[in-house]
Short mmCIF file of C-alpha atoms in Angstrom, two decimals:
data_model
loop_
_atom_site.label_atom_id
_atom_site.label_comp_id
_atom_site.label_asym_id
_atom_site.label_seq_id
_atom_site.Cartn_x
_atom_site.Cartn_y
_atom_site.Cartn_z
CA LYS A 17 5.45 19.38 0.05
CA ALA A 18 4.68 18.13 -3.30
CA GLY A 19 3.47 14.30 -3.05
CA VAL A 20 4.63 11.23 -4.89
CA THR A 21 4.39 11.68 -8.59
CA GLN A 22 4.69 8.78 -11.08
CA THR A 23 4.64 8.73 -14.81
CA PRO A 24 3.30 8.20 -17.18
CA ARG A 25 -0.43 7.77 -15.58
CA TYR A 26 -1.79 5.43 -18.35
CA LEU A 27 -0.18 2.95 -20.56
CA ILE A 28 -1.42 0.50 -23.28
CA LYS A 29 1.06 -1.78 -24.55
CA THR A 30 0.94 -4.89 -26.50
CA ARG A 31 2.00 -8.45 -25.25
CA GLY A 32 6.19 -9.17 -25.77
CA GLN A 33 6.86 -5.29 -25.65
CA GLN A 34 8.58 -3.79 -22.47
CA VAL A 35 7.82 -0.86 -20.51
CA THR A 36 9.18 1.46 -17.83
CA LEU A 37 7.58 3.17 -15.32
CA SER A 38 8.67 6.15 -13.31
CA CYS A 39 8.42 7.62 -9.58
CA SER A 40 9.39 10.53 -7.98
CA PRO A 41 9.04 10.42 -4.03
CA ILE A 42 8.25 13.19 -1.62
CA SER A 43 11.22 15.65 -1.18
CA GLY A 44 13.49 14.00 1.61
CA HIS A 45 11.86 10.28 1.16
CA ARG A 46 14.91 7.96 0.55
CA SER A 47 12.66 4.61 0.55
CA VAL A 48 10.80 4.07 -2.49
CA SER A 49 8.61 0.76 -2.83
CA TRP A 50 6.55 -0.67 -5.89
CA TYR A 51 3.33 -2.40 -5.73
CA GLN A 52 1.17 -4.02 -8.34
CA GLN A 53 -2.53 -4.14 -7.55
CA THR A 54 -5.23 -6.34 -9.38
CA PRO A 55 -8.77 -7.14 -8.45
CA GLY A 56 -8.01 -10.90 -7.77
CA GLN A 57 -4.55 -10.32 -6.13
CA GLY A 58 -4.91 -7.09 -4.07
CA LEU A 59 -1.67 -4.96 -3.49
CA GLN A 60 1.42 -7.19 -4.08
CA PHE A 61 4.81 -5.84 -2.78
CA LEU A 62 7.27 -6.09 -5.86
CA PHE A 63 10.57 -4.65 -4.26
CA GLU A 64 11.75 -2.04 -2.16
CA TYR A 65 14.85 0.70 -2.80
CA PHE A 66 16.76 2.82 -0.40
CA SER A 67 19.54 4.79 -1.20
CA GLU A 68 19.96 3.33 -4.70
CA THR A 69 19.92 -0.45 -2.92
CA GLN A 70 17.51 -2.74 -3.53
CA ARG A 71 16.61 -4.20 0.18
CA ASN A 72 13.62 -6.18 -0.51
CA LYS A 73 12.23 -8.03 -3.18
CA GLY A 74 8.66 -9.55 -3.68
CA ASN A 75 7.74 -13.00 -5.47
CA PHE A 76 7.91 -11.70 -8.94
CA PRO A 77 9.38 -13.26 -12.02
CA GLY A 78 12.98 -11.48 -13.09
CA ARG A 79 11.00 -9.70 -16.01
CA PHE A 80 10.08 -7.38 -13.08
CA SER A 81 13.33 -5.10 -12.36
CA GLY A 82 13.78 -1.64 -10.80
CA ARG A 83 16.52 0.86 -9.89
CA GLN A 84 16.86 4.11 -7.71
CA PHE A 85 18.67 6.88 -8.81
CA SER A 86 21.04 9.24 -6.45
CA ASN A 87 18.08 11.76 -6.22
CA SER A 88 15.67 8.95 -5.00
CA ARG A 89 13.91 8.90 -8.01
CA SER A 90 13.01 5.22 -9.02
CA GLU A 91 11.89 3.39 -12.31
CA MET A 92 10.69 -0.26 -12.53
CA ASN A 93 10.90 -2.12 -15.80
CA VAL A 94 8.67 -4.82 -17.15
CA SER A 95 9.91 -6.67 -20.16
CA THR A 96 8.42 -9.20 -22.56
CA LEU A 97 4.92 -8.26 -21.14
CA GLU A 98 1.97 -10.70 -20.76
CA LEU A 99 -1.57 -10.11 -20.44
CA GLY A 100 -1.51 -10.68 -17.01
CA ASP A 101 0.54 -8.05 -16.23
CA SER A 102 -2.33 -5.78 -16.82
CA ALA A 103 -2.57 -3.65 -13.30
CA LEU A 104 -2.38 -0.78 -11.39
CA TYR A 105 1.57 0.05 -10.39
CA LEU A 106 1.80 1.92 -7.27
CA CYS A 107 4.69 3.63 -6.11
CA ALA A 108 5.04 4.77 -2.45
CA SER A 109 7.85 6.60 -0.32
CA SER A 110 8.81 6.90 2.96
CA THR A 111 11.73 8.57 4.92
CA GLU A 112 13.03 5.16 5.86
CA GLY A 113 11.08 1.85 5.98
CA PRO A 114 9.40 0.72 7.92
CA TYR A 115 7.70 3.83 8.62
CA GLU A 116 4.50 5.50 7.18
CA GLN A 117 4.84 5.35 3.29
CA TYR A 118 2.70 7.45 0.92
CA PHE A 119 1.37 6.35 -2.61
CA GLY A 120 1.30 8.12 -5.72
CA PRO A 121 -1.17 8.08 -8.09
CA GLY A 122 -0.52 4.66 -9.91
CA THR A 123 0.16 3.98 -13.56
CA ARG A 124 -2.09 1.99 -15.26
CA LEU A 125 -0.99 -0.46 -17.61
CA THR A 126 -3.33 -2.33 -19.84
CA VAL A 127 -1.52 -5.12 -21.79
CA THR A 128 -3.42 -6.10 -25.19
CA GLN B 9 -2.32 -18.83 6.63
CA LYS B 10 -2.11 -15.31 5.07
CA GLU B 11 0.18 -13.05 6.37
CA VAL B 12 -2.27 -10.29 7.02
CA GLU B 13 -6.16 -10.86 7.29
CA GLN B 14 -9.11 -8.80 6.83
CA ASN B 15 -12.56 -9.61 6.30
CA SER B 16 -13.77 -8.63 3.02
CA GLY B 17 -17.21 -7.15 3.77
CA PRO B 18 -18.91 -5.34 2.41
CA LEU B 19 -19.19 -3.88 5.91
CA SER B 20 -22.39 -1.80 5.90
CA VAL B 21 -23.05 0.80 8.64
CA PRO B 22 -25.66 3.79 8.82
CA GLU B 23 -24.90 6.98 8.77
CA GLY B 24 -23.63 8.50 12.17
CA ALA B 25 -22.66 4.81 13.43
CA ILE B 26 -19.48 3.65 14.47
CA ALA B 27 -17.70 1.55 11.89
CA SER B 28 -15.38 -1.02 13.32
CA LEU B 29 -12.69 -2.72 10.87
CA ASN B 30 -10.12 -5.29 12.13
CA CYS B 31 -7.11 -6.89 10.91
CA THR B 32 -4.91 -9.72 12.23
CA TYR B 33 -1.34 -10.48 11.18
CA SER B 34 0.82 -13.63 11.51
CA ASP B 35 4.41 -11.95 12.00
CA ARG B 36 5.25 -11.49 15.79
CA GLY B 37 8.17 -9.29 14.93
CA SER B 38 5.98 -6.76 12.86
CA GLN B 39 6.85 -3.42 13.78
CA SER B 40 4.54 -0.75 12.19
CA PHE B 41 0.73 -0.76 11.42
CA PHE B 42 -1.17 1.00 8.81
CA TRP B 43 -4.56 1.95 7.79
CA TYR B 44 -5.19 3.03 4.35
CA ARG B 45 -8.60 4.12 2.53
CA GLN B 46 -8.66 3.51 -1.05
CA TYR B 47 -11.68 4.85 -3.33
CA SER B 48 -12.39 2.85 -6.55
CA GLY B 49 -10.16 3.76 -9.15
CA LYS B 50 -7.74 5.68 -6.71
CA SER B 51 -4.83 4.87 -4.81
CA PRO B 52 -4.38 4.37 -0.98
CA GLU B 53 -4.38 7.11 1.14
CA LEU B 54 -2.89 6.73 4.60
CA ILE B 55 -5.21 7.66 7.38
CA MET B 56 -3.75 6.27 10.25
CA PHE B 57 -0.29 4.58 11.76
CA ILE B 58 0.41 3.12 15.01
CA TYR B 59 3.81 1.59 16.07
CA SER B 60 3.03 0.59 20.16
CA ASN B 61 0.22 -1.04 22.07
CA GLY B 62 -3.07 1.09 22.41
CA ASP B 63 -5.12 3.51 20.97
CA LYS B 64 -4.16 6.11 18.92
CA GLU B 65 -6.76 8.86 18.06
CA ASP B 66 -6.91 11.46 15.05
CA GLY B 67 -10.09 12.89 14.63
CA ARG B 68 -13.02 10.68 14.00
CA PHE B 69 -10.45 7.59 13.64
CA THR B 70 -9.04 5.51 16.32
CA ALA B 71 -6.61 2.56 15.88
CA GLN B 72 -5.92 0.25 18.21
CA LEU B 73 -3.18 -2.34 18.38
CA ASN B 74 -2.71 -5.66 20.49
CA LYS B 75 0.56 -7.17 19.91
CA ALA B 76 0.20 -9.92 22.35
CA SER B 77 -3.05 -10.95 20.42
CA GLN B 78 -1.63 -9.68 16.70
CA TYR B 79 -4.47 -7.65 16.43
CA VAL B 80 -5.11 -4.31 15.09
CA SER B 81 -8.39 -2.53 14.54
CA LEU B 82 -9.62 1.04 13.00
CA LEU B 83 -12.52 2.75 14.63
CA ILE B 84 -14.36 5.29 12.50
CA ARG B 85 -17.01 7.36 14.62
CA ASP B 86 -19.92 9.39 13.11
CA SER B 87 -19.50 7.45 10.05
CA GLN B 88 -20.28 9.40 7.05
CA PRO B 89 -21.37 8.05 3.29
CA SER B 90 -17.94 9.78 2.26
CA ASP B 91 -16.28 7.20 4.47
CA SER B 92 -17.69 4.31 1.88
CA ALA B 93 -14.31 2.95 0.59
CA THR B 94 -12.08 0.13 0.60
CA TYR B 95 -9.94 0.30 3.98
CA LEU B 96 -6.10 -1.73 3.70
CA CYS B 97 -4.62 -2.85 6.75
CA ALA B 98 -1.07 -2.90 6.13
CA VAL B 99 1.88 -4.40 8.41
CA GLY B 100 5.40 -3.24 8.21
CA GLY B 101 9.00 -4.34 9.48
CA GLY B 102 8.31 -8.22 9.79
CA SER B 103 11.12 -10.40 10.08
CA GLY B 104 13.20 -7.83 10.27
CA THR B 105 12.59 -6.68 6.75
CA TYR B 106 11.57 -2.91 5.38
CA LYS B 107 8.69 -4.51 3.78
CA TYR B 108 5.06 -4.01 4.07
CA ILE B 109 2.47 -6.50 3.66
CA PHE B 110 -1.03 -5.55 2.82
CA GLY B 111 -4.45 -7.39 3.50
CA THR B 112 -6.94 -7.68 0.78
CA GLY B 113 -9.14 -5.03 2.47
CA THR B 114 -12.48 -4.35 3.92
CA ARG B 115 -15.37 -2.52 2.00
CA LEU B 116 -17.15 -0.11 3.83
CA LYS B 117 -20.64 1.00 3.14
CA VAL B 118 -21.98 4.01 5.02
CA LEU B 119 -25.81 4.01 4.21
CA ALA B 120 -27.28 7.60 4.26
#
């Protein structure tokens, strides 16, 4: 079974721009969660989607948004990028929360 | 009080020894408990999960859960230099949600 895939793997953006990241979960997994990982803050939960519905949201500003499609693929969008948004963005999927979830390789975003 | 607490380490053990990693959590309603291994520059890899009190063994790894004490641990037997990584504890299903809360991780160094 193929694992979680994320695209792109690396991104360099300028302050003020917006970015869209994509995640394809493991086949059969309907729950997709997004995380931001930075050296200072560790792994921070952004949001979780199940069957196209956002069920949980972390403490991030409204510039961070996401969605899930009917095939369970998910995207997250960050608008008006700030330098502090530079991080590794990780997507994880599970059959159903809160059971075991598996991470993709991540997207490394650098904001200059 | 942090929701999931881990000692940041580094925890140094000689090759062949048992490494013991600990984690405490604050939400008594938490339902699921996970250990992830993360190598530098890589995404977290799920190595153990446990849902009920007691011990769960898988190869060289044993996860231990004590819900009364709100404590979960990971034992790594016959530690190898390749086990050197950061180990993240994650707790899911607290407060009736589908969220996973991660600790900041314990850095393990296995000395050859």
